[in-house]
Short mmCIF file of C-alpha atoms in Angstrom, two decimals:
data_model
loop_
_atom_site.label_atom_id
_atom_site.label_comp_id
_atom_site.label_asym_id
_atom_site.label_seq_id
_atom_site.Cartn_x
_atom_site.Cartn_y
_atom_site.Cartn_z
CA LEU A 55 0.16 -0.08 0.08
CA LEU A 56 2.80 2.50 0.77
CA ARG A 57 4.53 1.89 -2.40
CA LEU A 58 1.44 2.11 -4.39
CA ALA A 59 0.63 5.51 -2.44
CA GLU A 60 3.93 6.91 -3.78
CA SER A 61 2.83 6.53 -7.49
CA PRO A 62 1.42 9.69 -9.25
CA PHE A 63 -1.11 8.03 -10.61
CA ALA A 64 -2.52 5.91 -7.67
CA ARG A 65 -6.34 7.01 -6.78
CA GLU A 66 -8.64 5.50 -3.91
CA VAL A 67 -12.73 5.39 -4.30
CA GLY A 68 -14.46 5.91 -0.96
CA LEU A 69 -16.44 2.81 0.07
CA PHE A 70 -19.26 4.32 1.13
CA SER A 71 -19.38 8.23 -0.80
CA GLY A 72 -18.02 6.62 -4.18
CA SER A 73 -15.52 9.68 -4.10
CA ILE A 74 -12.22 9.26 -5.91
CA ARG A 75 -9.35 10.95 -4.48
CA GLU A 76 -5.20 10.69 -4.34
CA LEU A 77 -3.54 8.21 -2.09
CA ASP A 78 -1.78 10.30 0.56
CA THR A 79 1.40 8.53 1.80
CA GLN A 80 1.24 10.42 5.28
CA ARG A 81 -2.59 9.95 5.69
CA LEU A 82 -2.08 6.27 5.08
CA GLN A 83 1.16 5.63 7.68
CA ARG A 84 -1.23 7.31 10.27
CA GLN A 85 -3.98 4.88 9.56
CA LEU A 86 -1.59 2.04 9.75
CA ARG A 87 -0.28 3.16 12.95
CA ALA A 88 -3.64 3.90 14.05
CA GLN A 89 -4.51 0.21 13.51
CA ALA A 90 -1.24 -0.97 15.01
CA ASN A 91 -2.17 0.70 18.20
CA ARG A 92 -5.77 -0.72 18.07
CA VAL A 93 -4.34 -4.56 17.94
CA ARG A 94 -1.75 -3.38 20.44
CA ARG A 95 -4.72 -2.21 23.12
CA ARG A 96 -6.61 -5.38 22.58
CA LEU A 97 -3.58 -7.65 22.70
CA SER A 98 -2.70 -5.86 26.19
CA ARG A 99 -6.17 -6.31 27.61
CA LEU A 100 -6.27 -10.09 26.59
CA ALA A 101 -2.73 -10.66 28.16
CA GLU A 102 -3.55 -8.86 31.19
CA ARG A 103 -6.82 -10.89 31.61
CA SER A 104 -5.14 -14.37 31.21
CA GLN A 105 -1.94 -13.05 33.49
CA ILE A 106 0.64 -13.62 30.89
CA GLN A 107 3.65 -11.89 29.42
CA TRP A 108 3.56 -10.61 26.03
CA SER A 109 5.07 -8.37 23.64
CA PHE A 110 4.16 -6.49 20.23
CA ARG A 111 6.21 -5.89 17.12
CA VAL A 112 5.31 -3.94 13.74
CA THR A 113 7.31 -5.33 10.72
CA ARG A 114 6.89 -4.55 7.21
CA GLY A 115 7.70 -6.49 4.12
CA ALA A 116 6.20 -9.71 2.13
CA ILE A 117 3.69 -11.14 4.73
CA ASP A 118 4.68 -14.90 4.48
CA THR A 119 8.58 -13.75 4.54
CA GLU A 120 7.83 -12.26 7.75
CA LEU A 121 5.96 -13.99 9.57
CA LEU A 122 8.12 -17.16 8.69
CA SER A 123 11.04 -15.36 10.05
CA ALA A 124 9.30 -14.33 13.32
CA ALA A 125 8.17 -18.21 13.75
CA ALA A 126 11.73 -19.02 14.07
CA GLU A 127 11.88 -17.55 17.38
CA VAL A 128 8.92 -18.79 18.96
CA ASP A 129 7.38 -22.41 20.18
CA LEU A 130 4.07 -22.07 18.64
CA VAL A 131 2.57 -19.87 15.79
CA ILE A 132 -1.11 -19.08 15.81
CA LEU A 133 -3.15 -17.77 12.78
CA GLY A 134 -6.26 -17.67 11.37
CA ARG A 135 -6.95 -20.20 8.54
CA THR A 136 -8.13 -17.38 6.20
CA GLY A 137 -7.09 -14.09 5.25
CA TRP A 138 -8.84 -10.99 3.83
CA SER A 139 -10.59 -13.11 1.12
CA GLY A 140 -12.45 -15.10 3.92
CA GLY A 141 -14.30 -18.24 2.72
CA ARG A 142 -13.80 -21.74 4.02
CA ARG A 143 -10.54 -22.32 1.96
CA LEU A 144 -7.05 -22.45 3.55
CA GLY A 145 -5.48 -18.91 3.11
CA SER A 146 -2.15 -18.56 1.00
CA THR A 147 -0.60 -17.36 4.33
CA ALA A 148 -1.57 -20.25 6.28
CA GLN A 149 -0.63 -22.71 3.78
CA ALA A 150 2.99 -21.20 3.69
CA ILE A 151 3.00 -21.43 7.50
CA ALA A 152 1.88 -25.13 7.71
CA SER A 153 4.43 -26.19 4.92
CA LYS A 154 7.65 -23.97 5.89
CA ALA A 155 7.52 -23.08 9.27
CA THR A 156 9.94 -24.84 11.73
CA ARG A 157 7.84 -24.67 14.70
CA PRO A 158 4.35 -26.29 15.64
CA ALA A 159 1.52 -24.12 13.87
CA LEU A 160 -2.00 -23.38 14.80
CA LEU A 161 -4.43 -22.65 12.42
CA HIS A 162 -7.65 -21.24 13.74
CA ALA A 163 -11.32 -20.72 12.16
CA PRO A 164 -12.76 -17.30 12.80
CA ARG A 165 -15.86 -17.51 14.89
CA ALA A 166 -15.11 -21.36 15.11
CA ALA A 167 -18.28 -22.63 17.11
CA GLN A 168 -17.60 -23.64 20.98
CA ARG A 169 -18.38 -27.37 20.02
CA SER A 170 -15.52 -26.66 17.07
CA ALA A 171 -12.70 -29.64 16.64
CA VAL A 172 -9.58 -29.67 18.00
CA LEU A 173 -7.78 -31.52 14.89
CA VAL A 174 -4.12 -32.93 15.52
CA LEU A 175 -1.89 -34.58 12.94
CA TYR A 176 0.69 -36.68 14.61
CA ASP A 177 3.28 -38.96 13.00
CA GLY A 178 5.10 -40.46 15.89
CA SER A 179 7.60 -37.63 16.39
CA GLU A 180 8.69 -35.56 19.40
CA VAL A 181 7.19 -32.35 17.91
CA ALA A 182 3.71 -33.99 17.35
CA GLN A 183 3.76 -35.32 20.86
CA ARG A 184 3.84 -31.60 21.98
CA ALA A 185 1.57 -30.75 19.27
CA LEU A 186 -1.15 -33.34 20.87
CA THR A 187 -0.28 -32.30 24.41
CA THR A 188 -1.28 -28.55 23.25
CA ALA A 189 -4.35 -29.95 21.74
CA SER A 190 -5.55 -31.63 24.71
CA ASP A 191 -4.78 -28.85 27.06
CA MET A 192 -7.15 -27.08 24.73
CA ILE A 193 -10.34 -29.13 25.02
CA ASN A 194 -9.86 -29.58 28.63
CA GLY A 195 -13.28 -27.92 30.48
CA GLN A 196 -14.36 -27.17 27.04
CA ASN A 197 -17.26 -28.28 24.91
CA ARG A 198 -15.08 -29.41 22.29
CA PHE A 199 -13.73 -32.75 21.30
CA LEU A 200 -10.59 -34.12 19.89
CA SER A 201 -10.10 -35.37 16.44
CA ILE A 202 -6.70 -37.25 15.62
CA SER A 203 -5.54 -37.79 12.08
CA ILE A 204 -2.62 -40.62 12.52
CA VAL A 205 0.06 -40.47 9.88
CA ALA A 206 1.75 -43.45 9.21
CA ASN A 207 3.56 -45.72 6.52
CA HIS A 208 1.48 -48.90 7.15
CA LYS A 209 -1.48 -49.98 9.12
CA GLU A 210 0.05 -51.84 11.50
CA ASP A 211 1.99 -48.76 12.78
CA ALA A 212 -1.29 -46.67 12.62
CA LYS A 213 -3.15 -49.29 14.60
CA TYR A 214 -0.44 -49.21 17.20
CA LEU A 215 -0.12 -45.31 17.51
CA GLN A 216 -3.79 -45.32 17.94
CA MET A 217 -3.78 -47.83 21.02
CA VAL A 218 -0.90 -45.85 22.71
CA PHE A 219 -3.03 -42.75 22.00
CA ALA A 220 -6.30 -44.14 23.49
CA MET A 221 -4.18 -45.19 26.66
CA TRP A 222 -2.18 -41.66 27.21
CA LEU A 223 -5.82 -39.63 26.66
CA ARG A 224 -7.36 -42.46 29.24
CA SER A 225 -5.07 -41.26 31.68
CA ARG A 226 -6.31 -37.85 31.22
CA GLY A 227 -9.77 -38.43 30.93
CA LEU A 228 -10.08 -37.82 27.69
CA GLN A 229 -11.42 -39.72 24.28
CA ALA A 230 -10.82 -38.72 20.74
CA ARG A 231 -11.88 -40.17 17.27
CA TYR A 232 -9.35 -41.30 14.88
CA ARG A 233 -8.67 -41.31 11.27
CA TRP A 234 -5.43 -42.94 9.47
CA LEU A 235 -3.30 -41.19 6.75
CA PHE A 236 -1.00 -42.92 4.51
CA ARG A 237 0.41 -39.46 2.79
CA VAL A 238 -0.12 -36.14 3.94
CA ASP A 239 0.79 -32.47 2.01
CA VAL A 240 -0.91 -29.19 2.07
CA GLU A 241 -4.07 -30.24 -0.30
CA MET A 242 -4.68 -33.19 2.27
CA VAL A 243 -4.31 -30.78 5.11
CA LYS A 244 -6.76 -28.57 3.25
CA LYS A 245 -9.30 -31.26 2.91
CA LEU A 246 -9.45 -32.44 6.60
CA MET A 247 -10.10 -28.72 7.81
CA GLN A 248 -12.83 -28.68 4.98
CA THR A 249 -14.32 -32.08 6.12
CA GLU A 250 -14.13 -31.01 10.05
CA GLY A 251 -15.86 -27.89 9.40
CA GLN A 252 -15.12 -25.24 11.90
CA CYS A 253 -12.15 -26.82 13.68
CA VAL A 254 -8.65 -25.53 15.16
CA LEU A 255 -5.78 -26.99 13.46
CA VAL A 256 -2.61 -28.11 15.88
CA LEU A 257 -0.12 -29.10 13.26
CA PRO A 258 3.49 -30.54 13.97
CA SER A 259 5.83 -28.42 11.40
CA SER A 260 8.16 -31.34 10.83
CA MET A 261 5.14 -33.16 8.90
CA MET A 262 5.16 -30.68 6.23
CA GLU A 263 8.64 -30.08 5.61
CA GLY A 264 9.65 -30.15 1.92
CA LYS A 265 5.95 -30.73 1.17
#
């Protein structure tokens, strides 16, 4: 937007008035700063309510590149599954994080129902176990259910992992429904989320490396 505003031919049309005016770089910068301040204040309120530490940073650049750079410094990446375009499909930024981030990613549907599923992909790795623990913590005391997609090379491996899961969840007083997968890629993740409908996806990053 800022680069566009510097072009002498750039114009904007008022959403309600329909009036045409030049793009003003300074006015656009003020609007972006005001938006950032609103987000910062909301984050502050939510964090203080939950009594957790927080920080806020504004960056400029390609969205995917900036998020992937920031993701390298954290334990968990959380973002909406769709962008400005809305709809039910997995957004391009969410796809980039799911396929390239080096940390577990949690993709959340906007306005997800309280009974929405928490969907976990599990391949037996250590990071997948952390993702499963995160997901089980999310449903404790909430009106949600856990959906586990087991990624394995053979049916015997999937059956064994499901048995281990069931015992682990039973020790925590939880149950889940299971699905077996013998391949996983971005398209498969998109189909899983469409099948679940309104859901929260906890995705081990190692599962999507190179895909």
